[in-house]
mmCIF file of C-alpha atoms in Angstrom:
data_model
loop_
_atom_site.group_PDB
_atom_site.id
_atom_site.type_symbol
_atom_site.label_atom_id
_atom_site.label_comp_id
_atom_site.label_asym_id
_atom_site.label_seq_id
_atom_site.Cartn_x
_atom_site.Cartn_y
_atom_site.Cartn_z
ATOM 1 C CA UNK A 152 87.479 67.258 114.935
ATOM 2 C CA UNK A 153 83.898 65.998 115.069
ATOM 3 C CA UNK A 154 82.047 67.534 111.526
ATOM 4 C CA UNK A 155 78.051 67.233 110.829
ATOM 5 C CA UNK A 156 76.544 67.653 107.590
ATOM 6 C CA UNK A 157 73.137 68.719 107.579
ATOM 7 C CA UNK A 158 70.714 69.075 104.229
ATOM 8 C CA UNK A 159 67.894 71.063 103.741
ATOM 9 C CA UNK A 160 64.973 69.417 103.453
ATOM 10 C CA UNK A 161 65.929 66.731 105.675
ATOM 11 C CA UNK A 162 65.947 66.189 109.041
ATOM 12 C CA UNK A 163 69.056 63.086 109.493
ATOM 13 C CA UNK A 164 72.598 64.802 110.475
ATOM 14 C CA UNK A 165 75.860 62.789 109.171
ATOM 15 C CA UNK A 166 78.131 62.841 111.466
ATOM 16 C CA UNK A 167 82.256 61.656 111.586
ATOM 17 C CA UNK A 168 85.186 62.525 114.026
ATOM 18 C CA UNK A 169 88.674 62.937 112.223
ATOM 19 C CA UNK A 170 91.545 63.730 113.924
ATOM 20 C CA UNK A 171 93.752 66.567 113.966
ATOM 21 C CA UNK A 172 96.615 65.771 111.239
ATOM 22 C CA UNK A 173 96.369 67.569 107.975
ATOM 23 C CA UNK A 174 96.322 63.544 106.275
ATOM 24 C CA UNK A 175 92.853 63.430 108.286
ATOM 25 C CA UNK A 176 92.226 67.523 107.275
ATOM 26 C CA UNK A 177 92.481 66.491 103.423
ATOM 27 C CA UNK A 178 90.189 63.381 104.166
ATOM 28 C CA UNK A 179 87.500 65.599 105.665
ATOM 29 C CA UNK A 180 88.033 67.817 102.327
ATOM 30 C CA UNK A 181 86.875 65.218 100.284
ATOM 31 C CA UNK A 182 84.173 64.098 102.806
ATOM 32 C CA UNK A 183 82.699 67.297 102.303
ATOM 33 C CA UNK A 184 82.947 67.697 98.495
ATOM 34 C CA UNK A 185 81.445 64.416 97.920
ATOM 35 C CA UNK A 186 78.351 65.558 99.663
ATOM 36 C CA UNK A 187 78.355 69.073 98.295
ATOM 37 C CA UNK A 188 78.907 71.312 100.935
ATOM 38 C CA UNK A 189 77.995 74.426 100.425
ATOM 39 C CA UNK A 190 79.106 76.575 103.083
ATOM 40 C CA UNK A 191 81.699 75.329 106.511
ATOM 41 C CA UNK A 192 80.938 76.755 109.874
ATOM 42 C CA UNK A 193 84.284 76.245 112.390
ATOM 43 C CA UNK A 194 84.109 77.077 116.063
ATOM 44 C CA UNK A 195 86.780 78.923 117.056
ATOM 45 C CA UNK A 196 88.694 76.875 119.678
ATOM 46 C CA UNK A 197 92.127 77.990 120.623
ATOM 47 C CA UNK A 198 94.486 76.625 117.508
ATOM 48 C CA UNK A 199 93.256 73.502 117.035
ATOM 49 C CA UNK A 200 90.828 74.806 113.982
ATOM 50 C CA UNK A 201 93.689 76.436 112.247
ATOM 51 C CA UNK A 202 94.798 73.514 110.233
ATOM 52 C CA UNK A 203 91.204 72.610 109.154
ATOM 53 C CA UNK A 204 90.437 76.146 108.474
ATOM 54 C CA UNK A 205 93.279 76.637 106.161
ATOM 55 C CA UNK A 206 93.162 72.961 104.358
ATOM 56 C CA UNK A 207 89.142 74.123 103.471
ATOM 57 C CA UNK A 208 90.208 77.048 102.490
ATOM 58 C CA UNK A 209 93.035 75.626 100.218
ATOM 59 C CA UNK A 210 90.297 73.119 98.572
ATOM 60 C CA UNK A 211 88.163 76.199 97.456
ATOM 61 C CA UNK A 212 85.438 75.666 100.243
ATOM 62 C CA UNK A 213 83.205 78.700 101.785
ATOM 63 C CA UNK A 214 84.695 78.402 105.356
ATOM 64 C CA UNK A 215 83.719 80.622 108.159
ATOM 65 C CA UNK A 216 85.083 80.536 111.790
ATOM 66 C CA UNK A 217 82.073 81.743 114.651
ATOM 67 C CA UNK A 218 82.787 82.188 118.475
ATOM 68 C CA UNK A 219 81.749 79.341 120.626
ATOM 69 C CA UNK A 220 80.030 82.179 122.674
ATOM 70 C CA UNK A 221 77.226 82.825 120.424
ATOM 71 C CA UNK A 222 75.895 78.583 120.356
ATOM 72 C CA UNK A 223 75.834 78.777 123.866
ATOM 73 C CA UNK A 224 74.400 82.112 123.977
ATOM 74 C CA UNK A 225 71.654 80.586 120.724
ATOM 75 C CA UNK A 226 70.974 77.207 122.342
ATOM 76 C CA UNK A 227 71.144 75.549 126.014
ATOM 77 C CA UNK A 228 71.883 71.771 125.274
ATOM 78 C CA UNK A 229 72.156 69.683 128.012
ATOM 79 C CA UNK A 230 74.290 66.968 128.075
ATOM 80 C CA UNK A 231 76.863 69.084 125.750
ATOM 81 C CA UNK A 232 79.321 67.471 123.767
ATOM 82 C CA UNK A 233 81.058 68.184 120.348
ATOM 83 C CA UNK A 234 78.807 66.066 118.461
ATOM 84 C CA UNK A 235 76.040 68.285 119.843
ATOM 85 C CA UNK A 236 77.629 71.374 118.883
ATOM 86 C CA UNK A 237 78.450 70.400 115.595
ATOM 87 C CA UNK A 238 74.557 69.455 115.486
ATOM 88 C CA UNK A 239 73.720 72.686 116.729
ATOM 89 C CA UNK A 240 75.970 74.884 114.508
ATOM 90 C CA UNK A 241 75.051 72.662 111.211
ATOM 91 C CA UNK A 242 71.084 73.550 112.039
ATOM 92 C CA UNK A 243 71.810 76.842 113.246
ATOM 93 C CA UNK A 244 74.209 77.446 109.543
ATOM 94 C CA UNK A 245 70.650 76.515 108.047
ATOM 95 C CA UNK A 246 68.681 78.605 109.554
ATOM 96 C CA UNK A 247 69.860 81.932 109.018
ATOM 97 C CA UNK A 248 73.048 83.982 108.623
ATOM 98 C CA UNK A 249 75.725 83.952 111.494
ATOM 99 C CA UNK A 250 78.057 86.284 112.420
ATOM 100 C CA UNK A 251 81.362 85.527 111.630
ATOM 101 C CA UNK A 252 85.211 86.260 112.931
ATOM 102 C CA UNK A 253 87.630 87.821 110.813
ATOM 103 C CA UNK A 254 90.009 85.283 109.830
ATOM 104 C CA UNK A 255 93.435 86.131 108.272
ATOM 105 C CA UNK A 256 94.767 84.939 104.751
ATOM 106 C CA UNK A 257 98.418 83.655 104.425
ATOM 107 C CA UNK A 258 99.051 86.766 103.011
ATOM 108 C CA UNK A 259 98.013 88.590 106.121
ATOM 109 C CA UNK A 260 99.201 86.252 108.591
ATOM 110 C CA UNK A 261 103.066 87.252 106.856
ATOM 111 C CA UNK A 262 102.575 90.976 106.933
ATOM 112 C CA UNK A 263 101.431 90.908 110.247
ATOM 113 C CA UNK A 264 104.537 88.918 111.633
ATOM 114 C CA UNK A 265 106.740 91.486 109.709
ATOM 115 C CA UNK A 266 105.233 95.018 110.835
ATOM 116 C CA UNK A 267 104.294 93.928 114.025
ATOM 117 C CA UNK A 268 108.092 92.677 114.588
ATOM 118 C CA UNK A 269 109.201 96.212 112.654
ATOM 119 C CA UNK A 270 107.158 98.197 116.177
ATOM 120 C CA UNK A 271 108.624 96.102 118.490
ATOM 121 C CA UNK A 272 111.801 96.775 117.142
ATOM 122 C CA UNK A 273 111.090 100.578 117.236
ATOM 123 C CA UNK A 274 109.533 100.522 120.819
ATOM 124 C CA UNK A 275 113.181 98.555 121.621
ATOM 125 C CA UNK A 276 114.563 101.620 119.721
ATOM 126 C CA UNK A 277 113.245 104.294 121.768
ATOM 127 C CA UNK A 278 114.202 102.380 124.744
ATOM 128 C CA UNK A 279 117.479 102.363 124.587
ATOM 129 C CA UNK A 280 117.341 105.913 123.342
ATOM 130 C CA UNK A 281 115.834 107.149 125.922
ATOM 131 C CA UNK A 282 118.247 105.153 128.224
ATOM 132 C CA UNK A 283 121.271 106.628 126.615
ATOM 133 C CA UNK A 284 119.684 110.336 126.937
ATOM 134 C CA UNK A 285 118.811 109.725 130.417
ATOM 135 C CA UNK A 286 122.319 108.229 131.826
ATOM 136 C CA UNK A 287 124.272 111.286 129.966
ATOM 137 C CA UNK A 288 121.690 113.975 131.573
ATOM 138 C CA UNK A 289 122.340 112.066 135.087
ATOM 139 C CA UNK A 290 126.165 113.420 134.411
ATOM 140 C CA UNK A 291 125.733 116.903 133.507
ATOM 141 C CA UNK A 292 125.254 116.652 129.627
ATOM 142 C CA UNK A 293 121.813 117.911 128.249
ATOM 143 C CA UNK A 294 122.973 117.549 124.822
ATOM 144 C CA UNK A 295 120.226 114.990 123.732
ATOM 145 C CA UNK A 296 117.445 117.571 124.702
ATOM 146 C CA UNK A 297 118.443 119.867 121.497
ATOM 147 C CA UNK A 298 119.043 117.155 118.885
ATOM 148 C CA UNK A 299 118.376 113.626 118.535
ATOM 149 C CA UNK A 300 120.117 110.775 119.872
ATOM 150 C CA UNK A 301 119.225 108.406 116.410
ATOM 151 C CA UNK A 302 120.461 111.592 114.215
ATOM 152 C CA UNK A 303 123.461 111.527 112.028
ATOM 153 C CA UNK A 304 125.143 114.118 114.468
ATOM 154 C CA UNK A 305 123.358 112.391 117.346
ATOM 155 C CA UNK A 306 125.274 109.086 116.471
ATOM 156 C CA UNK A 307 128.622 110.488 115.784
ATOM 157 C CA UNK A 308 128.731 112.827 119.417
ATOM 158 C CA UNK A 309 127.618 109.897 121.322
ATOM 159 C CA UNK A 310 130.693 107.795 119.676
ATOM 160 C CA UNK A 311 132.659 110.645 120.611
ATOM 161 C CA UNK A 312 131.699 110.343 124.158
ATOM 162 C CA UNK A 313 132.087 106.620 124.438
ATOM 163 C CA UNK A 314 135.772 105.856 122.266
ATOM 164 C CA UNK A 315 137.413 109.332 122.658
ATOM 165 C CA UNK A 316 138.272 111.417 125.316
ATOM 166 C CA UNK A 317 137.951 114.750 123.339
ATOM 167 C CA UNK A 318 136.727 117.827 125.734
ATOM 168 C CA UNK A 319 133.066 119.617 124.203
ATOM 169 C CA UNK A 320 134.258 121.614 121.730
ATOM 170 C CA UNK A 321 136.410 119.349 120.035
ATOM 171 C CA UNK A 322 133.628 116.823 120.044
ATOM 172 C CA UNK A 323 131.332 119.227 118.708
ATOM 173 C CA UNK A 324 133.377 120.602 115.995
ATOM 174 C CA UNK A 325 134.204 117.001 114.411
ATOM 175 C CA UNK A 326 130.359 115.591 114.628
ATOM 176 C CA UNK A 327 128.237 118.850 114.092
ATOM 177 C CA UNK A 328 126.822 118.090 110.781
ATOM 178 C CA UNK A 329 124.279 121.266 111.143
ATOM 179 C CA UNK A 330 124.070 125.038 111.586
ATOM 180 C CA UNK A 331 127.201 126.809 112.925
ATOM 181 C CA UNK A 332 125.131 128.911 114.908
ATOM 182 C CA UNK A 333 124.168 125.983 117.193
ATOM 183 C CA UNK A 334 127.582 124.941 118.161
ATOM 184 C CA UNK A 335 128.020 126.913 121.242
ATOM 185 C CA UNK A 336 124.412 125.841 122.657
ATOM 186 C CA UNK A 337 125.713 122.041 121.882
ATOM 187 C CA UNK A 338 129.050 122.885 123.256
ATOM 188 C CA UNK A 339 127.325 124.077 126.631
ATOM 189 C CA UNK A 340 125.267 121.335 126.516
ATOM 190 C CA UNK A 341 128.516 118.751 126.502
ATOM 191 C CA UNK A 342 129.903 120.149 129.850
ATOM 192 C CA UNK A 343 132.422 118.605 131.236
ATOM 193 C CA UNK A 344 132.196 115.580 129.319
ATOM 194 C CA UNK A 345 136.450 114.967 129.352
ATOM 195 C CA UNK A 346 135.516 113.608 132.725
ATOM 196 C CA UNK A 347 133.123 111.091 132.207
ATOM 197 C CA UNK A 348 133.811 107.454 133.955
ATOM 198 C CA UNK A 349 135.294 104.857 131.935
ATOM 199 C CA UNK A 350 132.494 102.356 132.933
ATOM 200 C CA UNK A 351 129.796 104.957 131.797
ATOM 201 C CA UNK A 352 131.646 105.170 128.011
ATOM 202 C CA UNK A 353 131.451 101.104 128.251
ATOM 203 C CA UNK A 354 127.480 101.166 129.076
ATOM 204 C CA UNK A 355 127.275 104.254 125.866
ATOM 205 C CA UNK A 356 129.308 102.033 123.240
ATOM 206 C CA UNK A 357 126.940 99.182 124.285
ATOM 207 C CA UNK A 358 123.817 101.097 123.995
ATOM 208 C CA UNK A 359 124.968 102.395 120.322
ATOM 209 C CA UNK A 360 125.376 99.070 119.362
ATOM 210 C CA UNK A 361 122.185 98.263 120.260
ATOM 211 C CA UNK A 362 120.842 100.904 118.543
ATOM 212 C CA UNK A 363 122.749 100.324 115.154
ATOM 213 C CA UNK A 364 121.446 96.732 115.306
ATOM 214 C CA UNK A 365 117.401 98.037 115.651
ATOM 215 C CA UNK A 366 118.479 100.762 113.202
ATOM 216 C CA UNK A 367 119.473 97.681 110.724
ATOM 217 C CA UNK A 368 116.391 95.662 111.396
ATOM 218 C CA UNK A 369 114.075 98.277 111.155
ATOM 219 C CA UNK A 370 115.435 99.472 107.662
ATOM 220 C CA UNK A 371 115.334 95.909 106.343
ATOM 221 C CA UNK A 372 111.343 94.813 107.800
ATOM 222 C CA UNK A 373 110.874 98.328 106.441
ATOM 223 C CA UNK A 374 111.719 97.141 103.079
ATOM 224 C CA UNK A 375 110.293 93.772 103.396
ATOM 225 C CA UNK A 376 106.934 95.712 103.934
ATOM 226 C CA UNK A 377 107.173 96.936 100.845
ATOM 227 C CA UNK A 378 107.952 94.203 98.728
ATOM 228 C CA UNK A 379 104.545 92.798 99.967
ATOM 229 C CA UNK A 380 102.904 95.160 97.360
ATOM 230 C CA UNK A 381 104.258 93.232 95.063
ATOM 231 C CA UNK A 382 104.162 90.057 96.100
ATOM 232 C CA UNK A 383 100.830 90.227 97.191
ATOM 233 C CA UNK A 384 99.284 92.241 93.950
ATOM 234 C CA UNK A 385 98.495 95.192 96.058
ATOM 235 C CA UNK A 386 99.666 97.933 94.060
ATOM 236 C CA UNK A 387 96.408 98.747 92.601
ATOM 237 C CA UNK A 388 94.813 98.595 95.920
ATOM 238 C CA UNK A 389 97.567 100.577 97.593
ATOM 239 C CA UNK A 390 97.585 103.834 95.416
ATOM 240 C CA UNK A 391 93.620 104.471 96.083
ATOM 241 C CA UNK A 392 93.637 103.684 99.585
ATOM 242 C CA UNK A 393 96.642 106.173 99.742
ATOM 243 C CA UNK A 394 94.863 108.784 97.834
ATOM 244 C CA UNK A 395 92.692 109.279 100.961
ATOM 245 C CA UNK A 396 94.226 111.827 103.689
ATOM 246 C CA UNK A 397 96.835 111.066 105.937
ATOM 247 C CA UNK A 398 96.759 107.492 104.404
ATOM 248 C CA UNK A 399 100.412 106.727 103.147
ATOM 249 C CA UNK A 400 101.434 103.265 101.721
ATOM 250 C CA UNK A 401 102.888 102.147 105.425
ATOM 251 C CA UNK A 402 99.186 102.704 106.604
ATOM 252 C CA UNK A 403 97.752 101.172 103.842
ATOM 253 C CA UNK A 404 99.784 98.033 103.885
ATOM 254 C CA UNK A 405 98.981 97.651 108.019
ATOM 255 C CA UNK A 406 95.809 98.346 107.079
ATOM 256 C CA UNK A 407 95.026 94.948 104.714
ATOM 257 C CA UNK A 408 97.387 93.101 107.332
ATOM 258 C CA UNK A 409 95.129 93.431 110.147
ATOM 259 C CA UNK A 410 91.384 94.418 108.400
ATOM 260 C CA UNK A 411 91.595 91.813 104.654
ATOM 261 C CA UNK A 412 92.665 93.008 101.365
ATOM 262 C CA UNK A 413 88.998 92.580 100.541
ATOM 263 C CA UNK A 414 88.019 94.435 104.102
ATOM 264 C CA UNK A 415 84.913 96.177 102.557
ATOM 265 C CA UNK A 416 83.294 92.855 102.390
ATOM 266 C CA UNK A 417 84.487 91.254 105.879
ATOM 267 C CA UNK A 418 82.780 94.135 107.520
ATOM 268 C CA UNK A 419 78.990 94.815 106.853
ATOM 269 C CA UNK A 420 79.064 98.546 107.080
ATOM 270 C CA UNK A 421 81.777 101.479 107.089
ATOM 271 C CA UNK A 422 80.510 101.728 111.315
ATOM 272 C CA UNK A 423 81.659 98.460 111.941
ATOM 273 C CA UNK A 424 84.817 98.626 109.682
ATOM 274 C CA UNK A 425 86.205 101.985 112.322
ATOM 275 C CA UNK A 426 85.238 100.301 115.143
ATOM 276 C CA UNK A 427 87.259 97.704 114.296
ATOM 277 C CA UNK A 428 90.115 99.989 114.021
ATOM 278 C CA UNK A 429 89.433 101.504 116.959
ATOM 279 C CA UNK A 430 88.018 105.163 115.588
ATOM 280 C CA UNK A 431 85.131 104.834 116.479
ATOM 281 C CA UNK A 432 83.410 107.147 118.750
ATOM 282 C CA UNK A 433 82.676 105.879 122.693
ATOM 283 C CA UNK A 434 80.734 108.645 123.896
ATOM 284 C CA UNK A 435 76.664 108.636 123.265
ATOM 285 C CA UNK A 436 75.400 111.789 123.304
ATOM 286 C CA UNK A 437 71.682 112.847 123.504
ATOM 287 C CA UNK A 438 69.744 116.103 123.838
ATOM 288 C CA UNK A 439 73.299 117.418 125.004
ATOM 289 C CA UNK A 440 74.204 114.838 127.771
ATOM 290 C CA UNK A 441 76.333 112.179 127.937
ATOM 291 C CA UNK A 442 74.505 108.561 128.173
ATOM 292 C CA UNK A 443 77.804 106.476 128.141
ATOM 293 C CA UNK A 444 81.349 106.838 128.224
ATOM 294 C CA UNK A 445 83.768 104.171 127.559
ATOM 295 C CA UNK A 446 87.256 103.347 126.609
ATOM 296 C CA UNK A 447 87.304 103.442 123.214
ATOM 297 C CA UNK A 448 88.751 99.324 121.513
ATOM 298 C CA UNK A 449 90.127 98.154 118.429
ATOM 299 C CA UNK A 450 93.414 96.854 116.677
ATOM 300 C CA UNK A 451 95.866 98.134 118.622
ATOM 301 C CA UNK A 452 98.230 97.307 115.828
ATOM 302 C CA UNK A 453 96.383 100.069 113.212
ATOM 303 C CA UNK A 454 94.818 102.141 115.928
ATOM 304 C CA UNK A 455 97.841 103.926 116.923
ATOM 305 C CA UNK A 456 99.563 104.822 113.501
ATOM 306 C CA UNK A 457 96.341 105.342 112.227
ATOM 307 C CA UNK A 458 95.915 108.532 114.832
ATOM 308 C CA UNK A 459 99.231 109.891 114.694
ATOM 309 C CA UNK A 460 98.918 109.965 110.449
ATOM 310 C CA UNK A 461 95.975 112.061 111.213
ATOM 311 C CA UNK A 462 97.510 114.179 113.547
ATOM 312 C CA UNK A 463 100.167 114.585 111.009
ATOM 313 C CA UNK A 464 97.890 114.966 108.487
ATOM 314 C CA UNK A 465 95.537 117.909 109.982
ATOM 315 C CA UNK A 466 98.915 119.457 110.687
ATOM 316 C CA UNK A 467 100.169 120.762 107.864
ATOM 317 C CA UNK A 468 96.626 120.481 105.810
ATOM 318 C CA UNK A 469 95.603 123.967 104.761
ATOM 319 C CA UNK A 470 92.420 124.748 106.193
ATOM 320 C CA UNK A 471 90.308 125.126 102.745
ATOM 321 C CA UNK A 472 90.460 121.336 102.603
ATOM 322 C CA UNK A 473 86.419 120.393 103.569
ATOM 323 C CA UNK A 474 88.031 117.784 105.996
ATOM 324 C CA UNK A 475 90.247 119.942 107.456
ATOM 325 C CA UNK A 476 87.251 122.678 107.911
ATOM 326 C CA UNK A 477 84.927 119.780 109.820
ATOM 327 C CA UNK A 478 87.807 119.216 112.106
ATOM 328 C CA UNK A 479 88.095 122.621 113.111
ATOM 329 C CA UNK A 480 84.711 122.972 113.413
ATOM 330 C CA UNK A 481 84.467 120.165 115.976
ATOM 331 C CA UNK A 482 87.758 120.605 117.348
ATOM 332 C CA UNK A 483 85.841 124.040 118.968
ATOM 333 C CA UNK A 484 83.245 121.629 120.986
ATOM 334 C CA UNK A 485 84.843 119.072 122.055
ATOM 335 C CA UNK A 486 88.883 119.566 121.536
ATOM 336 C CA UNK A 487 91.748 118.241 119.547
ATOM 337 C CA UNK A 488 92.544 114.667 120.807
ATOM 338 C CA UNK A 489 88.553 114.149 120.183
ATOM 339 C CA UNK A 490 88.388 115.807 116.908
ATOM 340 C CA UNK A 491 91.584 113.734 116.029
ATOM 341 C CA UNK A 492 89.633 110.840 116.677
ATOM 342 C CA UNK A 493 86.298 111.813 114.412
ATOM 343 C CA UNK A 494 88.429 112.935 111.408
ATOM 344 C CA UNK A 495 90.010 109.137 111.692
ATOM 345 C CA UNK A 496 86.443 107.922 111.940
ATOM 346 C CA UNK A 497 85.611 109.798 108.770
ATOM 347 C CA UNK A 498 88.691 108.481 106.894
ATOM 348 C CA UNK A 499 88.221 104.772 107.706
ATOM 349 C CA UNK A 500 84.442 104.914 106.804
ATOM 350 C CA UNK A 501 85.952 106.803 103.779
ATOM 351 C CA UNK A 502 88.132 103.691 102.589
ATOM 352 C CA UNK A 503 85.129 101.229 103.064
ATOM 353 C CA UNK A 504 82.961 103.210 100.190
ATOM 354 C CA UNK A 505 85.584 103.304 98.330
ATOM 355 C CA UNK A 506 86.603 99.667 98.698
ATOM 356 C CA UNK A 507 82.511 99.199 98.008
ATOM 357 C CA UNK A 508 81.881 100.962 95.311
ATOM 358 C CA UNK A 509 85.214 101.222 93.249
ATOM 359 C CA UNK A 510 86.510 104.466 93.710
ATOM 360 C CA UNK A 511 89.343 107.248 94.892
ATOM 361 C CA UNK A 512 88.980 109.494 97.362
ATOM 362 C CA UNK A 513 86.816 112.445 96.887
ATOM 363 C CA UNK A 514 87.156 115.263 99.596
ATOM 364 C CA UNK A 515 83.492 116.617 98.703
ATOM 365 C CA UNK A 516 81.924 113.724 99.565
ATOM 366 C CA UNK A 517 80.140 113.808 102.792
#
């Protein structure tokens, strides 16, 4: 880790290599304090700044990380090394304000590991779900397309297929938690399900198993999610993100894992902060044609959720709410997965004012 100090006022650079152990890390702490650094630009290479990024941070320094991109895209040295670059990015640091990458806390680095784990284990989920739905319907039983395989009944009918060898309407009778008036559409759906291979029951109990075990995992990252409210001292910060639409606390809490607690001042407008989730628009319009159309990018991790909430959201929203009534309004030019998208827009720029200024949601704010 080569590190140059550079003063205003004078034109010398100190310059001194440490090495990449956090005994070294701690020395270049010091280093730095004893020659009062005010602000610490890191280039972002791979995970070798990690450990110095985190030890600055630690000691109370003003740290920013920067993509090596932009000092080659600033300067053209010749003859580069990393003393040049850390010449370059000291003088540059001076000079005026760079743009910086959004680095994650502790905190965040620990959500992220948990909800990200909790989707993989719900993608698994569906999986296998879908796998168990598909083998039954390959022998004659459609059950699975009029209730749900991860359902209470769902469960106890597809244990009844794989450890029993009870005909349809016994099966039906014993598991059926709902209506009586579905039985003999569930009973139909069954068929002949006496005669279902012994192998095939093997491959069911298996794939229930499975399932339990996500079921378990899920409920307990679930839970572990929440506890971060506390943990973390977001419960303040929580209830008036959530008081925004479609927003719940799951949202919320994925969120400050992926954007910052504090993501109103990591991004320098509410434009940037929804493009960064991924709601922002990709098509330019002007004097009613289209100059550009592109994929629309983004955390992939927020992105998703975030749409579906809203989908959820404008659902069962009655239509006097003013967002609601802007949705429908451009839902009629351009059509629902669009307008889906611009009512998200609206929402995220939403939570940056009120992270800015201090406030709850207020729907007659334009």
């Amino acid at each position: 880790m080569v590190i140059a100090v550079c003063k205003s006022g004078q034109p010398d650079v100190e310059v001194r290599e440490f090495t990449q152990d956090e005994k070294s890390a701690l020395q270049a702490v010091q280093w730095l304090l004893n020659r009062n650094a005010e602000i610490v630009i890191l280039e972002s290479t791979a995970k070798y700044h990690l450990l110095y990024y985190e030890t600055f941070r630690e000691a109370g320094l003003n740290v920013q990380v920067i993509n090596p991109r932009l000092i080659k895209s600033l300067l053209a040295v010749e003859g580069k090394s990393d003393k040049a670059d850390a010449f370059n990015m000291a003088r540059l640091a001076m000079s005026f304000q760079l743009r910086v990458s959004n680095m994650a806390d502790k905190s965040q680095k620990e959500m992220r590991l948990n909800l990200r784990a909790l989707d993989k284990d719900k993608e698994r989920r569906t999986q296998l779900t879908n796998s168990l739905q598909s083998l039954l319907t390959e022998y004659g039983c459609t059950i699975y397309r009029l209730i749900k395989v991860n359902s209470v009944s769902g469960r106890l009918i597809a244990q009844a297929i794989a450890y029993t060898e009870l005909d349809s309407k016994q099966i039906v009778l014993q598991s059926w938690k709902g209506a009586k008036s579905k039985q003999v559409a569930l009973i139909n759906a069954l068929g002949s399900i006496h005669e279902l291979p012994d192998y095939v029951r093997l491959e069911i109990g298996q794939g229930l198993e499975e399932i339990e075990y996500r079921n378990r995992l899920i409920e307990t990252r679930e839970q572990r999610a929440y506890s971060h409210i506390g943990k973390f001292q977001l419960g303040s910060q929580v209830h008036w993100m959530t008081t925004a639409p479609a927003v719940n606390e799951m949202l919320a809490l994925r969120i400050i894992a992926e954007s910052g607690a504090n993501f109103w001042e990591r991004y320098y407008s509410a434009q940037a902060f929804a493009k960064a989730l991924g709601v922002a628009p990709a098509i330019r319009i002007s004097g009613g044609k289209q100059l550009r159309a592109k994929r629309s990018h983004g955390n992939i991790y927020v992105k998703r959720h975030m749409l579906n909430a809203v989908k959820g959201w404008l659902m069962t929203t009655p239509i006097t709410h003013p967002l609601k009534q802007r949705n429908l309004q451009y839902r009629d030019r351009a059509g629902f997965n669009r307008s889906v998208s611009a009512t998200a827009n609206k929402i995220a720029q939403a939570l940056w004012h009120m992270g800015k200024r201090g406030e709850y949601y207020n729907p007659q704010t334009r």
